[in-house]
mmCIF file of C-alpha atoms and ligand atoms in Angstrom:
data_model
loop_
_atom_site.group_PDB
_atom_site.id
_atom_site.type_symbol
_atom_site.label_atom_id
_atom_site.label_comp_id
_atom_site.label_asym_id
_atom_site.label_seq_id
_atom_site.Cartn_x
_atom_site.Cartn_y
_atom_site.Cartn_z
ATOM 1 C CA UNK A 1 11.528 -101.688 91.291
ATOM 2 C CA UNK A 2 13.809 -100.286 88.364
ATOM 3 C CA UNK A 3 14.422 -102.413 85.389
ATOM 4 C CA UNK A 4 17.468 -101.309 83.026
ATOM 5 C CA UNK A 5 16.801 -102.594 79.656
ATOM 6 C CA UNK A 6 19.612 -102.027 77.588
ATOM 7 C CA UNK A 7 19.021 -101.775 73.729
ATOM 8 C CA UNK A 8 20.139 -103.457 70.967
ATOM 9 C CA UNK A 9 21.811 -100.536 69.721
ATOM 10 C CA UNK A 10 23.642 -99.924 72.199
ATOM 11 C CA UNK A 11 25.805 -103.284 71.079
ATOM 12 C CA UNK A 12 28.407 -102.721 68.992
ATOM 13 C CA UNK A 13 27.208 -102.738 65.739
ATOM 14 C CA UNK A 14 30.158 -105.301 64.533
ATOM 15 C CA UNK A 15 28.334 -107.816 67.208
ATOM 16 C CA UNK A 16 24.729 -106.407 66.031
ATOM 17 C CA UNK A 17 25.426 -107.078 62.319
ATOM 18 C CA UNK A 18 27.651 -108.404 60.289
ATOM 19 C CA UNK A 19 29.699 -106.979 57.968
ATOM 20 C CA UNK A 20 28.577 -109.072 54.733
ATOM 21 C CA UNK A 21 24.800 -107.868 55.513
ATOM 22 C CA UNK A 22 25.368 -104.212 55.008
ATOM 23 C CA UNK A 23 27.720 -104.787 52.400
ATOM 24 C CA UNK A 24 26.632 -107.221 50.479
ATOM 25 C CA UNK A 25 23.129 -106.124 50.297
ATOM 26 C CA UNK A 26 21.723 -103.953 49.970
ATOM 27 C CA UNK A 27 -13.610 -92.825 53.019
ATOM 28 C CA UNK A 28 -13.329 -90.937 56.025
ATOM 29 C CA UNK A 29 -14.875 -93.450 58.722
ATOM 30 C CA UNK A 30 -15.568 -91.701 61.505
ATOM 31 C CA UNK A 31 -15.751 -93.161 65.153
ATOM 32 C CA UNK A 32 -14.191 -96.641 64.280
ATOM 33 C CA UNK A 33 -8.163 -97.914 66.355
ATOM 34 C CA UNK A 34 11.414 -112.217 75.464
ATOM 35 C CA UNK A 35 10.738 -114.307 72.178
ATOM 36 C CA UNK A 36 13.544 -113.579 69.924
ATOM 37 C CA UNK A 37 13.597 -113.379 65.963
ATOM 38 C CA UNK A 38 17.255 -114.121 65.544
ATOM 39 C CA UNK A 39 17.250 -116.262 62.358
ATOM 40 C CA UNK A 40 19.461 -114.972 60.062
ATOM 41 C CA UNK A 41 17.301 -113.513 56.945
ATOM 42 C CA UNK A 42 16.308 -116.582 54.546
ATOM 43 C CA UNK A 43 17.948 -116.227 51.228
ATOM 44 C CA UNK A 44 14.894 -117.340 49.491
ATOM 45 C CA UNK A 45 12.722 -114.996 51.077
ATOM 46 C CA UNK A 46 10.738 -112.123 48.923
ATOM 47 C CA UNK A 47 12.479 -108.792 48.166
ATOM 48 C CA UNK A 48 10.797 -106.891 50.425
ATOM 49 C CA UNK A 49 10.035 -104.094 47.523
ATOM 50 C CA UNK A 50 8.163 -106.704 45.672
ATOM 51 C CA UNK A 51 5.440 -106.928 48.015
ATOM 52 C CA UNK A 52 4.354 -103.532 47.735
ATOM 53 C CA UNK A 53 2.265 -103.803 44.604
ATOM 54 C CA UNK A 54 -0.660 -104.967 46.116
ATOM 55 C CA UNK A 55 -0.650 -101.727 48.095
ATOM 56 C CA UNK A 56 -3.894 -99.737 47.752
ATOM 57 C CA UNK A 57 -2.072 -96.543 47.207
ATOM 58 C CA UNK A 58 0.236 -97.555 44.766
ATOM 59 C CA UNK A 59 -0.980 -95.621 41.926
ATOM 60 C CA UNK A 60 -0.107 -92.723 43.675
ATOM 61 C CA UNK A 61 4.011 -93.091 43.277
ATOM 62 C CA UNK A 62 6.245 -92.250 42.503
ATOM 63 C CA UNK A 63 5.692 -89.014 43.896
ATOM 64 C CA UNK A 64 6.323 -85.551 42.636
ATOM 65 C CA UNK A 65 9.897 -85.060 44.010
ATOM 66 C CA UNK A 66 10.399 -81.840 46.092
ATOM 67 C CA UNK A 67 14.068 -80.191 45.189
ATOM 68 C CA UNK A 68 14.276 -78.249 48.299
ATOM 69 C CA UNK A 69 14.733 -81.533 50.220
ATOM 70 C CA UNK A 70 17.845 -83.303 48.427
ATOM 71 C CA UNK A 71 21.364 -84.387 50.345
ATOM 72 C CA UNK A 72 24.632 -83.969 49.331
ATOM 73 C CA UNK A 73 25.090 -87.534 50.098
ATOM 74 C CA UNK A 74 24.443 -90.169 47.953
ATOM 75 C CA UNK A 75 20.671 -92.269 48.528
ATOM 76 C CA UNK A 76 21.772 -95.356 50.796
ATOM 77 C CA UNK A 77 21.296 -98.464 48.205
ATOM 78 C CA UNK A 78 17.417 -99.740 49.325
ATOM 79 C CA UNK A 79 18.982 -103.280 49.237
ATOM 80 C CA UNK A 80 20.878 -101.575 52.167
ATOM 81 C CA UNK A 81 18.388 -99.946 54.512
ATOM 82 C CA UNK A 82 15.575 -102.256 53.947
ATOM 83 C CA UNK A 83 17.981 -104.963 55.408
ATOM 84 C CA UNK A 84 18.918 -102.731 58.407
ATOM 85 C CA UNK A 85 16.107 -101.757 60.365
ATOM 86 C CA UNK A 86 15.046 -100.820 64.174
ATOM 87 C CA UNK A 87 11.612 -102.231 64.660
ATOM 88 C CA UNK A 88 11.401 -104.071 68.208
ATOM 89 C CA UNK A 89 8.333 -104.669 67.525
ATOM 90 C CA UNK A 90 9.924 -107.730 65.569
ATOM 91 C CA UNK A 91 13.293 -108.186 67.379
ATOM 92 C CA UNK A 92 15.780 -105.991 69.116
ATOM 93 C CA UNK A 93 18.258 -106.346 66.355
ATOM 94 C CA UNK A 94 18.372 -105.027 62.587
ATOM 95 C CA UNK A 95 17.742 -107.684 60.865
ATOM 96 C CA UNK A 96 13.679 -107.669 61.226
ATOM 97 C CA UNK A 97 13.436 -107.459 57.801
ATOM 98 C CA UNK A 98 11.839 -111.080 57.078
ATOM 99 C CA UNK A 99 9.946 -110.690 60.689
ATOM 100 C CA UNK A 100 7.585 -107.227 59.725
ATOM 101 C CA UNK A 101 6.708 -108.668 56.723
ATOM 102 C CA UNK A 102 3.897 -110.537 59.618
ATOM 103 C CA UNK A 103 2.661 -106.535 59.834
ATOM 104 C CA UNK A 104 -0.847 -106.046 58.056
ATOM 105 C CA UNK A 105 -1.010 -102.859 56.300
ATOM 106 C CA UNK A 106 -4.822 -102.845 56.084
ATOM 107 C CA UNK A 107 -7.405 -102.403 56.947
ATOM 108 C CA UNK A 108 -5.452 -99.734 58.875
ATOM 109 C CA UNK A 109 -7.217 -96.536 60.399
ATOM 110 C CA UNK A 110 -5.629 -93.886 62.517
ATOM 111 C CA UNK A 111 -7.156 -92.157 65.341
ATOM 112 C CA UNK A 112 -6.546 -88.056 66.281
ATOM 113 C CA UNK A 113 -7.815 -87.665 69.707
ATOM 114 C CA UNK A 114 -7.219 -85.081 72.745
ATOM 115 C CA UNK A 115 -7.330 -81.653 72.183
ATOM 116 C CA UNK A 116 -9.046 -81.452 68.710
ATOM 117 C CA UNK A 117 -12.449 -79.563 68.177
ATOM 118 C CA UNK A 118 -13.422 -83.074 66.968
ATOM 119 C CA UNK A 119 -12.170 -86.378 67.174
ATOM 120 C CA UNK A 120 -12.363 -88.823 64.810
ATOM 121 C CA UNK A 121 -11.072 -92.373 63.259
ATOM 122 C CA UNK A 122 -9.747 -92.289 59.189
ATOM 123 C CA UNK A 123 -8.906 -94.911 57.019
ATOM 124 C CA UNK A 124 -5.196 -94.985 55.857
ATOM 125 C CA UNK A 125 -6.257 -94.818 52.356
ATOM 126 C CA UNK A 126 -8.634 -92.144 52.194
ATOM 127 C CA UNK A 127 -5.976 -89.921 54.338
ATOM 128 C CA UNK A 128 -3.241 -90.935 51.911
ATOM 129 C CA UNK A 129 -5.463 -89.784 48.973
ATOM 130 C CA UNK A 130 -6.012 -86.146 50.673
ATOM 131 C CA UNK A 131 -2.858 -85.344 51.147
ATOM 132 C CA UNK A 132 -0.330 -83.685 48.898
ATOM 133 C CA UNK A 133 2.056 -86.467 48.382
ATOM 134 C CA UNK A 134 5.732 -85.517 47.488
ATOM 135 C CA UNK A 135 9.351 -87.359 47.489
ATOM 136 C CA UNK A 136 11.718 -85.500 49.730
ATOM 137 C CA UNK A 137 15.128 -87.232 50.077
ATOM 138 C CA UNK A 138 16.186 -86.813 54.119
ATOM 139 C CA UNK A 139 19.767 -87.939 55.615
ATOM 140 C CA UNK A 140 18.521 -90.183 58.789
ATOM 141 C CA UNK A 141 21.019 -90.152 61.950
ATOM 142 C CA UNK A 142 20.258 -93.164 64.227
ATOM 143 C CA UNK A 143 21.575 -92.413 67.912
ATOM 144 C CA UNK A 144 23.680 -95.356 67.682
ATOM 145 C CA UNK A 145 26.052 -93.328 65.153
ATOM 146 C CA UNK A 146 25.117 -95.150 62.072
ATOM 147 C CA UNK A 147 23.615 -92.715 59.105
ATOM 148 C CA UNK A 148 21.548 -93.794 55.954
ATOM 149 C CA UNK A 149 20.043 -91.166 52.780
ATOM 150 C CA UNK A 150 16.681 -92.191 52.090
ATOM 151 C CA UNK A 151 14.213 -91.065 49.406
ATOM 152 C CA UNK A 152 10.793 -90.828 51.851
ATOM 153 C CA UNK A 153 7.179 -90.368 50.240
ATOM 154 C CA UNK A 154 4.829 -88.783 52.519
ATOM 155 C CA UNK A 155 2.905 -85.330 53.138
ATOM 156 C CA UNK A 156 4.120 -82.728 55.418
ATOM 157 C CA UNK A 157 3.154 -82.969 59.329
ATOM 158 C CA UNK A 158 1.967 -79.755 59.041
ATOM 159 C CA UNK A 159 -0.645 -80.134 56.548
ATOM 160 C CA UNK A 160 -1.756 -83.410 58.523
ATOM 161 C CA UNK A 161 -2.371 -81.274 61.525
ATOM 162 C CA UNK A 162 -4.213 -78.416 60.296
ATOM 163 C CA UNK A 163 -6.434 -81.337 58.816
ATOM 164 C CA UNK A 164 -6.934 -82.561 62.465
ATOM 165 C CA UNK A 165 -7.947 -79.156 63.878
ATOM 166 C CA UNK A 166 -6.290 -79.054 67.351
ATOM 167 C CA UNK A 167 -7.425 -76.850 69.718
ATOM 168 C CA UNK A 168 -5.258 -73.421 71.312
ATOM 169 C CA UNK A 169 -4.653 -75.025 74.314
ATOM 170 C CA UNK A 170 -2.336 -77.856 72.393
ATOM 171 C CA UNK A 171 0.857 -77.764 73.291
ATOM 172 C CA UNK A 172 2.543 -81.590 72.228
ATOM 173 C CA UNK A 173 1.646 -83.386 69.912
ATOM 174 C CA UNK A 174 2.008 -87.613 71.015
ATOM 175 C CA UNK A 175 1.966 -90.242 68.668
ATOM 176 C CA UNK A 176 1.578 -94.042 69.132
ATOM 177 C CA UNK A 177 2.252 -97.219 67.460
ATOM 178 C CA UNK A 178 -0.355 -100.341 66.688
ATOM 179 C CA UNK A 179 0.037 -102.844 69.611
ATOM 180 C CA UNK A 180 -0.343 -106.671 68.481
ATOM 181 C CA UNK A 181 1.319 -108.820 70.523
ATOM 182 C CA UNK A 182 -0.370 -111.674 67.643
ATOM 183 C CA UNK A 183 1.890 -110.356 64.851
ATOM 184 C CA UNK A 184 4.690 -108.179 66.546
ATOM 185 C CA UNK A 185 6.414 -110.860 68.881
ATOM 186 C CA UNK A 186 8.368 -108.407 70.351
ATOM 187 C CA UNK A 187 5.505 -106.645 72.270
ATOM 188 C CA UNK A 188 5.588 -110.204 74.327
ATOM 189 C CA UNK A 189 8.688 -108.841 75.907
ATOM 190 C CA UNK A 190 6.639 -107.548 78.715
ATOM 191 C CA UNK A 191 9.729 -105.655 80.048
ATOM 192 C CA UNK A 192 8.950 -102.837 77.348
ATOM 193 C CA UNK A 193 6.638 -100.134 78.006
ATOM 194 C CA UNK A 194 4.709 -101.016 74.742
ATOM 195 C CA UNK A 195 2.861 -99.642 72.402
ATOM 196 C CA UNK A 196 6.545 -97.765 71.150
ATOM 197 C CA UNK A 197 5.112 -93.831 71.836
ATOM 198 C CA UNK A 198 6.568 -90.552 70.646
ATOM 199 C CA UNK A 199 6.120 -86.829 71.011
ATOM 200 C CA UNK A 200 7.335 -83.636 69.723
ATOM 201 C CA UNK A 201 6.413 -80.115 70.525
ATOM 202 C CA UNK A 202 3.671 -78.185 68.576
ATOM 203 C CA UNK A 203 6.759 -75.831 67.232
ATOM 204 C CA UNK A 204 8.274 -78.941 65.662
ATOM 205 C CA UNK A 205 5.167 -80.562 64.395
ATOM 206 C CA UNK A 206 4.972 -77.723 62.337
ATOM 207 C CA UNK A 207 7.960 -77.455 60.962
ATOM 208 C CA UNK A 208 8.156 -77.619 57.497
ATOM 209 C CA UNK A 209 10.634 -80.593 58.038
ATOM 210 C CA UNK A 210 8.351 -83.040 60.008
ATOM 211 C CA UNK A 211 7.023 -85.192 57.245
ATOM 212 C CA UNK A 212 4.640 -88.403 57.563
ATOM 213 C CA UNK A 213 6.101 -90.919 55.244
ATOM 214 C CA UNK A 214 3.935 -92.972 53.794
ATOM 215 C CA UNK A 215 6.401 -94.290 50.999
ATOM 216 C CA UNK A 216 10.195 -94.705 49.978
ATOM 217 C CA UNK A 217 12.536 -95.132 46.992
ATOM 218 C CA UNK A 218 9.424 -94.079 44.927
ATOM 219 C CA UNK A 219 6.588 -96.365 45.942
ATOM 220 C CA UNK A 220 4.241 -97.300 49.160
ATOM 221 C CA UNK A 221 7.259 -98.714 52.092
ATOM 222 C CA UNK A 222 8.281 -101.879 52.762
ATOM 223 C CA UNK A 223 6.960 -102.884 55.927
ATOM 224 C CA UNK A 224 9.932 -103.119 58.113
ATOM 225 C CA UNK A 225 10.225 -99.171 57.608
ATOM 226 C CA UNK A 226 6.922 -98.695 59.213
ATOM 227 C CA UNK A 227 4.626 -99.322 57.381
ATOM 228 C CA UNK A 228 1.390 -97.522 56.067
ATOM 229 C CA UNK A 229 2.758 -94.227 58.065
ATOM 230 C CA UNK A 230 5.264 -93.481 60.074
ATOM 231 C CA UNK A 231 7.403 -90.079 61.023
ATOM 232 C CA UNK A 232 10.862 -88.602 59.771
ATOM 233 C CA UNK A 233 12.002 -85.587 61.600
ATOM 234 C CA UNK A 234 15.871 -85.675 60.022
ATOM 235 C CA UNK A 235 17.104 -83.443 62.942
ATOM 236 C CA UNK A 236 16.862 -85.914 65.472
ATOM 237 C CA UNK A 237 17.757 -89.133 66.598
ATOM 238 C CA UNK A 238 16.324 -91.682 64.655
ATOM 239 C CA UNK A 239 14.322 -93.121 68.023
ATOM 240 C CA UNK A 240 11.833 -90.355 67.159
ATOM 241 C CA UNK A 241 11.028 -91.643 63.903
ATOM 242 C CA UNK A 242 7.694 -93.358 65.010
ATOM 243 C CA UNK A 243 7.095 -96.501 62.915
ATOM 244 C CA UNK A 244 2.925 -97.638 62.042
ATOM 245 C CA UNK A 245 1.321 -95.185 63.985
ATOM 246 C CA UNK A 246 -2.420 -95.536 65.012
ATOM 247 C CA UNK A 247 -2.889 -92.801 67.122
ATOM 248 C CA UNK A 248 -2.252 -89.298 67.380
ATOM 249 C CA UNK A 249 -3.088 -87.569 70.538
ATOM 250 C CA UNK A 250 -2.883 -83.594 70.467
ATOM 251 C CA UNK A 251 -2.321 -83.076 74.724
ATOM 252 C CA UNK A 252 -0.905 -80.002 76.385
ATOM 253 C CA UNK A 253 1.311 -82.868 78.890
ATOM 254 C CA UNK A 254 4.759 -83.405 77.484
ATOM 255 C CA UNK A 255 4.102 -87.155 75.665
ATOM 256 C CA UNK A 256 6.868 -89.402 77.551
ATOM 257 C CA UNK A 257 8.299 -91.656 74.933
ATOM 258 C CA UNK A 258 9.589 -95.314 74.615
ATOM 259 C CA UNK A 259 12.874 -95.083 75.358
ATOM 260 C CA UNK A 260 12.686 -92.101 77.695
ATOM 261 C CA UNK A 261 10.560 -94.281 79.751
ATOM 262 C CA UNK A 262 13.531 -97.002 79.704
ATOM 263 C CA UNK A 263 16.413 -94.732 80.058
ATOM 264 C CA UNK A 264 15.568 -91.251 80.804
ATOM 265 C CA UNK A 265 19.225 -89.867 81.303
ATOM 266 C CA UNK A 266 20.409 -91.621 77.923
ATOM 267 C CA UNK A 267 17.041 -91.230 75.482
ATOM 268 C CA UNK A 268 15.162 -87.618 76.345
ATOM 269 C CA UNK A 269 12.404 -85.711 75.144
ATOM 270 C CA UNK A 270 14.266 -83.621 72.528
ATOM 271 C CA UNK A 271 16.994 -85.962 70.795
ATOM 272 C CA UNK A 272 18.190 -83.323 68.047
ATOM 273 C CA UNK A 273 21.540 -83.988 66.708
ATOM 274 C CA UNK A 274 24.567 -82.259 68.317
ATOM 275 C CA UNK A 275 28.087 -83.534 67.715
ATOM 276 C CA UNK A 276 29.558 -81.899 70.578
ATOM 277 C CA UNK A 277 26.926 -83.848 73.109
ATOM 278 C CA UNK A 278 28.545 -87.313 73.739
ATOM 279 C CA UNK A 279 25.962 -90.094 74.277
ATOM 280 C CA UNK A 280 26.664 -91.004 77.919
ATOM 281 C CA UNK A 281 28.464 -93.802 76.394
ATOM 282 C CA UNK A 282 29.912 -93.075 73.058
ATOM 283 C CA UNK A 283 30.729 -90.121 70.789
ATOM 284 C CA UNK A 284 28.403 -88.543 68.750
ATOM 285 C CA UNK A 285 31.117 -87.021 66.825
ATOM 286 C CA UNK A 286 30.734 -88.812 63.802
ATOM 287 C CA UNK A 287 28.679 -91.263 62.795
ATOM 288 C CA UNK A 288 29.040 -94.286 60.089
ATOM 289 C CA UNK A 289 27.104 -94.181 56.410
ATOM 290 C CA UNK A 290 25.941 -97.928 56.156
ATOM 291 C CA UNK A 291 25.840 -97.079 52.321
ATOM 292 C CA UNK A 292 29.632 -96.554 51.679
ATOM 293 C CA UNK A 293 31.033 -97.795 54.828
ATOM 294 C CA UNK A 294 32.933 -94.479 55.666
ATOM 295 C CA UNK A 295 32.992 -92.800 58.890
ATOM 296 C CA UNK A 296 31.840 -89.179 58.400
ATOM 297 C CA UNK A 297 31.194 -86.204 60.685
ATOM 298 C CA UNK A 298 28.210 -85.803 62.183
ATOM 299 C CA UNK A 299 26.515 -82.390 61.642
ATOM 300 C CA UNK A 300 24.548 -80.381 64.453
ATOM 301 C CA UNK A 301 20.922 -81.167 63.600
ATOM 302 C CA UNK A 302 22.181 -83.512 61.530
ATOM 303 C CA UNK A 303 22.331 -80.546 58.750
ATOM 304 C CA UNK A 304 19.511 -79.369 59.050
ATOM 305 C CA UNK A 305 20.022 -76.543 61.730
ATOM 306 C CA UNK A 306 18.766 -73.640 59.416
ATOM 307 C CA UNK A 307 15.352 -75.050 59.077
ATOM 308 C CA UNK A 308 14.851 -75.536 62.866
ATOM 309 C CA UNK A 309 17.686 -73.766 65.392
ATOM 310 C CA UNK A 310 14.510 -70.851 65.355
ATOM 311 C CA UNK A 311 12.545 -73.770 67.314
ATOM 312 C CA UNK A 312 15.003 -74.148 70.375
ATOM 313 C CA UNK A 313 15.729 -70.363 71.348
ATOM 314 C CA UNK A 314 14.798 -69.232 74.514
ATOM 315 C CA UNK A 315 14.840 -72.953 75.630
ATOM 316 C CA UNK A 316 18.910 -73.550 76.004
ATOM 317 C CA UNK A 317 18.501 -74.810 79.348
ATOM 318 C CA UNK A 318 16.678 -78.259 77.971
ATOM 319 C CA UNK A 319 18.545 -80.855 77.363
ATOM 320 C CA UNK A 320 17.935 -80.484 73.828
ATOM 321 C CA UNK A 321 20.020 -82.622 72.814
ATOM 322 C CA UNK A 322 19.825 -85.952 74.551
HETATM 323 N N1 MTE B 401 9.107 -96.963 65.954
HETATM 324 C C1 MTE B 401 8.719 -98.481 66.615
HETATM 325 N N2 MTE B 401 7.374 -98.522 66.580
HETATM 326 N N3 MTE B 401 9.524 -99.338 66.916
HETATM 327 C C2 MTE B 401 11.245 -99.298 67.000
HETATM 328 O O1 MTE B 401 11.695 -100.017 67.665
HETATM 329 N N4 MTE B 401 12.590 -97.888 66.521
HETATM 330 C C3 MTE B 401 13.492 -96.382 66.213
HETATM 331 C C4 MTE B 401 12.319 -95.745 64.853
HETATM 332 N N5 MTE B 401 11.368 -95.771 65.246
HETATM 333 C C5 MTE B 401 11.366 -97.961 66.581
HETATM 334 C C6 MTE B 401 10.493 -96.816 65.651
HETATM 335 C C7 MTE B 401 15.005 -96.377 65.943
HETATM 336 S S1 MTE B 401 16.036 -96.293 66.845
HETATM 337 C C8 MTE B 401 15.323 -96.080 64.555
HETATM 338 S S2 MTE B 401 16.821 -96.218 64.324
HETATM 339 C C9 MTE B 401 14.068 -95.596 63.403
HETATM 340 O O2 MTE B 401 12.661 -96.378 63.773
HETATM 341 C C10 MTE B 401 15.061 -96.586 62.036
HETATM 342 O O3 MTE B 401 14.401 -96.986 61.034
HETATM 343 P P1 MTE B 401 14.569 -97.104 59.893
HETATM 344 O O4 MTE B 401 14.600 -99.318 60.627
HETATM 345 O O5 MTE B 401 13.791 -97.440 58.796
HETATM 346 O O6 MTE B 401 16.423 -97.325 59.652
#
């Protein structure tokens, strides 16, 4: 039986988020892995940023800014981006920041398996401490036609891939989010194919732009951004930016992502930003900057073509923009 699940992002934004909300607010350890939460954000709820001080890696921030990755648009205020999130594990709407505080960030381990020289499980703090942390300002463009600009901290995915030592036959990197319905009420919604999964080709994963994020706004990232480890691939639509990753699998089979499983014609594997290729039910020509509420033109590869266009040479027959 085919069940058609309608992502919350398909709602008109005015229906999903009241204007007032977005305008007014702003030791390597080896061998070790249909509820609605619609309550409005309680006004007395702790600011998400306050919770980051107890992070065991807090001393690593602020990370050194990498001046190569800046953008011409203003950085979107943290009070806006931390209260306008997609994280279906905590609810199928934008106001999940309060619910996401249930996420337990430690202990947290990351499993590396599949086509690698040595499968292993690493402790997140040891991993973060051995990686070269830096800050990059990236545009973030959701398939839903809104966008933000965020200063992420983290390390190149390429450096992580070198650390993981995939074997020559690996063609793809499959990533998986935690699965714990005790803390994530959305995961009790059995009709979704939990856990959240995303994938990249090895060429994409080793592109210099692909970034594993550990922090935002010069500190460990707030839980709703996908703490303690998420992906940023800024030339692709936001749903590729998998949050709260617990597993990396190197494989020769193309991964089928969460949304691709649900609606293959609408959310494909590649999902590269292209203003000229509309989503089946809406245009992708423009996007709303949620910081300024201005509608601005969308750019091919979200403006990052100089870094990534080469990856797709010779495979133009693929559905690269869906
Ligand atoms: N990762 C997980 N595990 N669960 C999700 O629901 N939503 C995706 C992506 N990563 C999602 C996820 C979507 S649709 C978008 S647009 C971005 O996260 C949103 O990231 P943000 O909340 O930091 O803006």
